[in-house]
Coordinates of C-alpha atoms in Angstrom, one line a residue:
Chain A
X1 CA 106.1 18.2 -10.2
X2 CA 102.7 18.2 -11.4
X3 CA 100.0 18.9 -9.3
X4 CA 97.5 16.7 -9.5
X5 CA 93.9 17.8 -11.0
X6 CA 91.8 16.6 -7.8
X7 CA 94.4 18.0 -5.6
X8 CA 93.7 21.2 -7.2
X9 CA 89.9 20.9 -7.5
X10 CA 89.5 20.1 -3.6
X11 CA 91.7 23.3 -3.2
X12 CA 89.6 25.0 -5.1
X13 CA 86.9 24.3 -3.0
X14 CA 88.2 24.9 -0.1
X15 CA 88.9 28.6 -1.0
X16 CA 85.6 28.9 -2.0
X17 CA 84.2 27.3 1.7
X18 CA 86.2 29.3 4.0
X19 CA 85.4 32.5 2.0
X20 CA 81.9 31.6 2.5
X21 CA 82.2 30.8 6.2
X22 CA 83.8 34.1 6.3
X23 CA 81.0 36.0 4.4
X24 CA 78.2 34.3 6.0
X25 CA 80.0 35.3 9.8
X26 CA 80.3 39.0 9.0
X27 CA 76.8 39.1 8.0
X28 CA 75.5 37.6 11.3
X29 CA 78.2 40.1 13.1
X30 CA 76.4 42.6 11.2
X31 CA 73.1 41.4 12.5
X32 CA 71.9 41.5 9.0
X33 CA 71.2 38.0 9.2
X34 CA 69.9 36.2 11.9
X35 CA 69.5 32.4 13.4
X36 CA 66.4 31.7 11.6
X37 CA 68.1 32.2 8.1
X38 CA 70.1 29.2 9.7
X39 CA 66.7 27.3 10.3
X40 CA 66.6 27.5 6.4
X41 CA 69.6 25.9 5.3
X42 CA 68.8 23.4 7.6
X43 CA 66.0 22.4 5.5
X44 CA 67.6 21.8 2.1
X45 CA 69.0 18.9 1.7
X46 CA 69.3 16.4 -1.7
X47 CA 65.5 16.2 -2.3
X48 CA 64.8 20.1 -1.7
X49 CA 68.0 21.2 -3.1
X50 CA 67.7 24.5 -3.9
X51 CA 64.5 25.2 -1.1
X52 CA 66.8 28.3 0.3
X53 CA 66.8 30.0 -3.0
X54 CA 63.4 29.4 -3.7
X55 CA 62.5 30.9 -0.3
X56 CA 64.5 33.8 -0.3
X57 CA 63.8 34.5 -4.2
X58 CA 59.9 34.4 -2.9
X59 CA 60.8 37.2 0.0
X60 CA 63.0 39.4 -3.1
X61 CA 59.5 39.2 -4.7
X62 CA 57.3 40.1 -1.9
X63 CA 59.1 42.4 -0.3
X64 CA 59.5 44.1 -4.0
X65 CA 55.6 44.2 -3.7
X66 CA 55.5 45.1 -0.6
X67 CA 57.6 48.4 -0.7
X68 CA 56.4 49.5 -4.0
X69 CA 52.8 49.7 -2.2
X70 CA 54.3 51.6 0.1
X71 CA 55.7 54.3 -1.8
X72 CA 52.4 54.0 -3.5
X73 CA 50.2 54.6 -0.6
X74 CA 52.5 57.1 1.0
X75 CA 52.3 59.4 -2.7
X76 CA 48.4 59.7 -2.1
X77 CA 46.5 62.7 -0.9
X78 CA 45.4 61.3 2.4
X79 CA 47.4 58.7 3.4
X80 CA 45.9 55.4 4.7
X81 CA 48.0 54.3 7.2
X82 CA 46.3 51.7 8.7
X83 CA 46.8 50.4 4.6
X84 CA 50.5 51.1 5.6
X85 CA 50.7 49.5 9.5
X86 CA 49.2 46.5 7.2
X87 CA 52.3 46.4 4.7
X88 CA 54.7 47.0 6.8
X89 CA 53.2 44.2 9.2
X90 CA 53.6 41.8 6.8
X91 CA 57.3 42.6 5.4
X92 CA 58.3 42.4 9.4
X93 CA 57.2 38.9 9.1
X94 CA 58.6 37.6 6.3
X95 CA 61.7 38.8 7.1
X96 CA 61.7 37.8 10.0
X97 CA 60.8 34.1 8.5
X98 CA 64.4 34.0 6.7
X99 CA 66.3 35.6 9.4
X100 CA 66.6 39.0 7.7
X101 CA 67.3 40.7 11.0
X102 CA 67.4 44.5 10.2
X103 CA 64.9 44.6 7.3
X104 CA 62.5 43.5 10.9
X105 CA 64.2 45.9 13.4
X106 CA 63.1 48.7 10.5
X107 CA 59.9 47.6 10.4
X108 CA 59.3 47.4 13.6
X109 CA 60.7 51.0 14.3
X110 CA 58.3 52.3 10.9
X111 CA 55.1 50.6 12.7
X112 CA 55.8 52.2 15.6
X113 CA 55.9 54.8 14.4
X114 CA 52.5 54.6 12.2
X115 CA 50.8 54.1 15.7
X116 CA 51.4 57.3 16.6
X117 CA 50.0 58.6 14.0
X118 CA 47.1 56.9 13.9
X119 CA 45.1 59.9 15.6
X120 CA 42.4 58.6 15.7
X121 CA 43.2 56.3 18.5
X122 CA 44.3 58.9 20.2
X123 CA 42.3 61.3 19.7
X124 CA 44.6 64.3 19.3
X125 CA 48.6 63.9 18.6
X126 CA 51.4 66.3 19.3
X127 CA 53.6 65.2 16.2
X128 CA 51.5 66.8 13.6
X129 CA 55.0 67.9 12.2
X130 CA 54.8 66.3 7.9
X131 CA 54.0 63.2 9.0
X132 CA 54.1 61.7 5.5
X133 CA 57.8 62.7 5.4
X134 CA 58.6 61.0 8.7
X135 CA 57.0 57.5 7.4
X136 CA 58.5 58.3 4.0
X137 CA 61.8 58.4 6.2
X138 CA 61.1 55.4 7.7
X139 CA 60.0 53.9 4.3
X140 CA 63.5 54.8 3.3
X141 CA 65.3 52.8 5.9
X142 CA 63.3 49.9 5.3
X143 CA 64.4 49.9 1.7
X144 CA 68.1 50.6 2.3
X145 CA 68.3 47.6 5.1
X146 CA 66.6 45.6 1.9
X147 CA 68.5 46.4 -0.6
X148 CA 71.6 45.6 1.7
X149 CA 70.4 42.3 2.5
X150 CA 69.3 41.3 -1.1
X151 CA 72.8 42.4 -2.3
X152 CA 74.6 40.1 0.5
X153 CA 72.3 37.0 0.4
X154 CA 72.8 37.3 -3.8
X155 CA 76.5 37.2 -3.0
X156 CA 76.3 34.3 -0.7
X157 CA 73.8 32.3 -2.9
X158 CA 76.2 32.7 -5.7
X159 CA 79.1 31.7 -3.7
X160 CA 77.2 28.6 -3.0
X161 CA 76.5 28.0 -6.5
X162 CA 80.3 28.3 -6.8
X163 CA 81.3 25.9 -4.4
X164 CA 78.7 23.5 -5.4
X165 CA 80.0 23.5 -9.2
X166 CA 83.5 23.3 -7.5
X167 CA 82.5 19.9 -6.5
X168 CA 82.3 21.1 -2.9
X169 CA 80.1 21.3 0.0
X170 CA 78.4 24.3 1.2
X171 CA 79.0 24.2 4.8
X172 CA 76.9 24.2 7.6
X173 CA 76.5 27.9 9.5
X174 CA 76.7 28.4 13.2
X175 CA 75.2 32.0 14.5
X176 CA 78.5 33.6 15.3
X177 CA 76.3 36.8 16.7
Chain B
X1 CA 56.7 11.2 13.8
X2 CA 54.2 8.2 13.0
X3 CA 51.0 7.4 15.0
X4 CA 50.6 3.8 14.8
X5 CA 51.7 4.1 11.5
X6 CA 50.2 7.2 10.5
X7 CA 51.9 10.4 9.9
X8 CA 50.4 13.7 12.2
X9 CA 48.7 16.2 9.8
X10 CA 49.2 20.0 10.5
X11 CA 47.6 22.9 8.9
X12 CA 49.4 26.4 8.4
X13 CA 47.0 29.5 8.4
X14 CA 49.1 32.8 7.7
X15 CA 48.5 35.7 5.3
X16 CA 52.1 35.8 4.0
X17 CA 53.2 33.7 1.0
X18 CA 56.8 33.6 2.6
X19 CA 56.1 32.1 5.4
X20 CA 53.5 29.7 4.4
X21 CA 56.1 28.8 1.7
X22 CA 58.5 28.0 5.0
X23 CA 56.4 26.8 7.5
X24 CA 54.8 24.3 4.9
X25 CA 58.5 22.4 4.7
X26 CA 59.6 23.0 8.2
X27 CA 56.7 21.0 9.2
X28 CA 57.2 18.1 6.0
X29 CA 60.6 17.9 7.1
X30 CA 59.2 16.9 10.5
X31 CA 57.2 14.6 8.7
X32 CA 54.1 16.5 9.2
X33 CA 51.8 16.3 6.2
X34 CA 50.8 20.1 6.0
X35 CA 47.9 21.9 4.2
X36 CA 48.7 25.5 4.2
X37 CA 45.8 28.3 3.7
X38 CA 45.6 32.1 3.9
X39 CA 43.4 33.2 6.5
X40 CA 41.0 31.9 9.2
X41 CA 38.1 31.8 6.8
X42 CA 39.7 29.5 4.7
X43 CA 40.7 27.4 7.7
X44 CA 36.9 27.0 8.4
X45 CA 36.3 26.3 5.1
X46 CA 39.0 23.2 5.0
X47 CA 36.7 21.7 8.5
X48 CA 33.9 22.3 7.3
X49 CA 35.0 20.2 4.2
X50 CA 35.7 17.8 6.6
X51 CA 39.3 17.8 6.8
X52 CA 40.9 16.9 10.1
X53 CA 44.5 17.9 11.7
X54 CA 46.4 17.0 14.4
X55 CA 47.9 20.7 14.7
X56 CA 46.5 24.1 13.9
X57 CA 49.5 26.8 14.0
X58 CA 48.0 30.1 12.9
X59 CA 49.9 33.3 13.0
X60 CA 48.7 35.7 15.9
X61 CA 48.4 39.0 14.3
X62 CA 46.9 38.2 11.0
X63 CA 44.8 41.2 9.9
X64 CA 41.2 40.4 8.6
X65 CA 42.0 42.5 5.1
X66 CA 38.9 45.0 4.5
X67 CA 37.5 43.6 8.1
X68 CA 35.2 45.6 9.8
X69 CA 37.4 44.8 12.9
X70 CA 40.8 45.5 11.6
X71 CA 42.6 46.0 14.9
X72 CA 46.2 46.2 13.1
X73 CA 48.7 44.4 15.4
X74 CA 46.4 42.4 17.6
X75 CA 45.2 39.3 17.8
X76 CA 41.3 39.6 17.4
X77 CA 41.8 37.8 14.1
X78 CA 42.7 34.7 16.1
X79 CA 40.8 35.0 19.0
X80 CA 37.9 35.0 16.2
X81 CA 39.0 32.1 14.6
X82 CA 40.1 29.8 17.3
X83 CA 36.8 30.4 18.5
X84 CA 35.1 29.7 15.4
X85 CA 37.0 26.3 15.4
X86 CA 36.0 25.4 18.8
X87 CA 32.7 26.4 17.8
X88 CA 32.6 23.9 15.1
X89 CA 33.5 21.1 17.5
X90 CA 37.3 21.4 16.6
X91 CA 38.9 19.3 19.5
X92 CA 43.3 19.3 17.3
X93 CA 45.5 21.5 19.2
X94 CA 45.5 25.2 18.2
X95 CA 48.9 27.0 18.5
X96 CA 49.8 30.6 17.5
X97 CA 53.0 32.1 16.5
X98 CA 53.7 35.5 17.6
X99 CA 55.7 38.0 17.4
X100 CA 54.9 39.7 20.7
X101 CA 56.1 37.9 24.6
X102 CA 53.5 37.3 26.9
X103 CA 50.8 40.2 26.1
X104 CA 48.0 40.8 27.7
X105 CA 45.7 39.1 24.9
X106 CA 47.3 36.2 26.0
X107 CA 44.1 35.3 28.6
X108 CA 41.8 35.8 25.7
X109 CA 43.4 33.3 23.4
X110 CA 43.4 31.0 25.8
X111 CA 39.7 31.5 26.5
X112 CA 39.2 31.5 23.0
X113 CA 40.2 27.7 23.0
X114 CA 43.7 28.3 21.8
X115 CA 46.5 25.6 23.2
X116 CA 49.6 28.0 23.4
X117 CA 51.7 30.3 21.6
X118 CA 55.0 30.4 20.8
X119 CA 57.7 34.0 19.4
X120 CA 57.7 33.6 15.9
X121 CA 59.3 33.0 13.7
X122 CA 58.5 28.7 14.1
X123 CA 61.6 27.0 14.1
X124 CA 62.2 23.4 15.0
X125 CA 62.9 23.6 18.5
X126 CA 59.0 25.1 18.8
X127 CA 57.8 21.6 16.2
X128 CA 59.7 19.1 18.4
X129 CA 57.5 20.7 21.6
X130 CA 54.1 20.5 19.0
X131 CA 55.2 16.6 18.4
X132 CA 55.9 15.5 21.7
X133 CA 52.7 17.0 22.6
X134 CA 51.1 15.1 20.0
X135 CA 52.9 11.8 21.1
X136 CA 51.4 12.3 24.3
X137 CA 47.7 13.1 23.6
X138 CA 47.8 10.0 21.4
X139 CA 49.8 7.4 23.2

């Protein structure tokens, strides 16, 4: 018996759709993702097609920026960390903007941080103890939550691709967090 | 959401190319038409042009790069410009996105002029609110 070519196409595809259900749930399990990336694929649809690529390929960019000014500023003589509170301020937005949950949680724990070193508003400060290597530390978490999330999102934009040349779907996400 | 036929206009004031980049079609897919800019002086710039919008969302805790009254993490940026608006005679609503609750700057923006805030990131549970606010101001 042969099986049919469509028969074996919509198979395909189907493969392809629960493995990406299944991707895309352990990354909002993980908490690396969160309901706002959902708020993006909401918005693509057949005139802005590829709007959640373009999007999170923007973020891959910035957020390259971003931490490379980082490791910049943190490399200088006297650090300027208002410079850095700045950076880091504005990677916690974007990421939260596509849902990256714990590229935000870093960044919030990294400014944090920065305020207390900040001594000038406070005037004096217990933790003298290498402050640059604590915020380099922090730096350093910031980049690995990054790195993690680039690496997953690639993964799951490629699967789309996959599914999409597979003459399927790519499904619609619920938060399973 | 049409106004007798005309679409509500809405412009996006945030520092951050990402986000402008998402609230920009967020709002379009709402059927806003949407001007985005970078930063509160811009905004001016745009009414002073003689643009007008129905909305104003600006994000809370834009720093004023190289300002003299860089607070980091506080709104004084937007206190500044909401008040600048108003100043101007700039009657739209004003909203700001935030990423703190209920702070205690919260009685200055709304001194300042500003109409509420919402936790950011927007999302369109937060744009459906904006429109039916809109609908009612203008019905």
């Amino acid at each position: 018996m042969e099986i049919g070519g469509e028969y074996l196409e919509i198979l395909g595809s189907s493969i392809l759709m629960t493995d990406y259900l299944e991707y895309s749930n352990a990354l909002f399990r993980e908490g690396l993702l969160d309901g706002q990336f959902i708020q993006l694929q909401m918005l693509r649809d057949d005139s802005n097609p590829d709007f959640v690529v373009e999007v999170v390929t923007l973020f891959f960019e910035d957020s390259q920026r971003i931490l490379n000014e980082l490791s910049k500023t943190l490399d200088e003589q006297n650090v300027d960390f208002k410079k850095i509170d700045a950076n880091v301020h504005q990677l916690k937005g974007s990421s939260s903007s596509i849902g990256a949950q714990r590229v935000r949680n870093a960044c919030i724990a990294f400014r944090s941080f920065c305020d207390a070193q900040d001594v000038e508003s406070y005037g004096f400060c217990f933790f003298v103890l290498f402050p640059d290597q604590m915020c380099l530390r922090c730096l350093q978490q910031v980049k690995q939550e990054y790195l993690l999330v680039k690496n997953k999102l690639e993964a799951l934009l490629r699967l789309e691709q996959q599914i999409v040349a597979a003459g399927g779907v790519v499904p619609t996400l619920n938060d399973v967090s | 959401m049409k106004k007798g036929g005309r679409k509500f206009s809405a412009l996006v004031v945030d520092d951050d190319q990402v986000i402008r980049n998402f609230e920009e079609k967020l709002l379009a897919r709402f059927e806003l038409e949407t001007k985005v800019v970078k930063n509160g002086e811009e905004a001016l710039k745009l009414f002073r042009e003689g643009y007008t919008f129905d909305v104003v969302v600006m994000d809370m805790e834009m720093p004023v790069k190289n300002g003299p009254e860089w607070y980091g993490g506080t709104c004084r940026p937007l206190v500044q410009a909401t008040r600048a608006l108003r100043a101007m005679g700039v009657d739209c609503m004003i909203v700001g996105v935030t990423s703190r609750g209920d702070g205690p700057e919260k009685a200055e923006l709304e001194a300042a002029g500003l109409n509420c805030c919402w936790e950011k990131p927007l999302n369109d549970k937060i744009v459906r609110t904006i429109l039916d606010e809109l609908a009612k101001k203008s019905s």
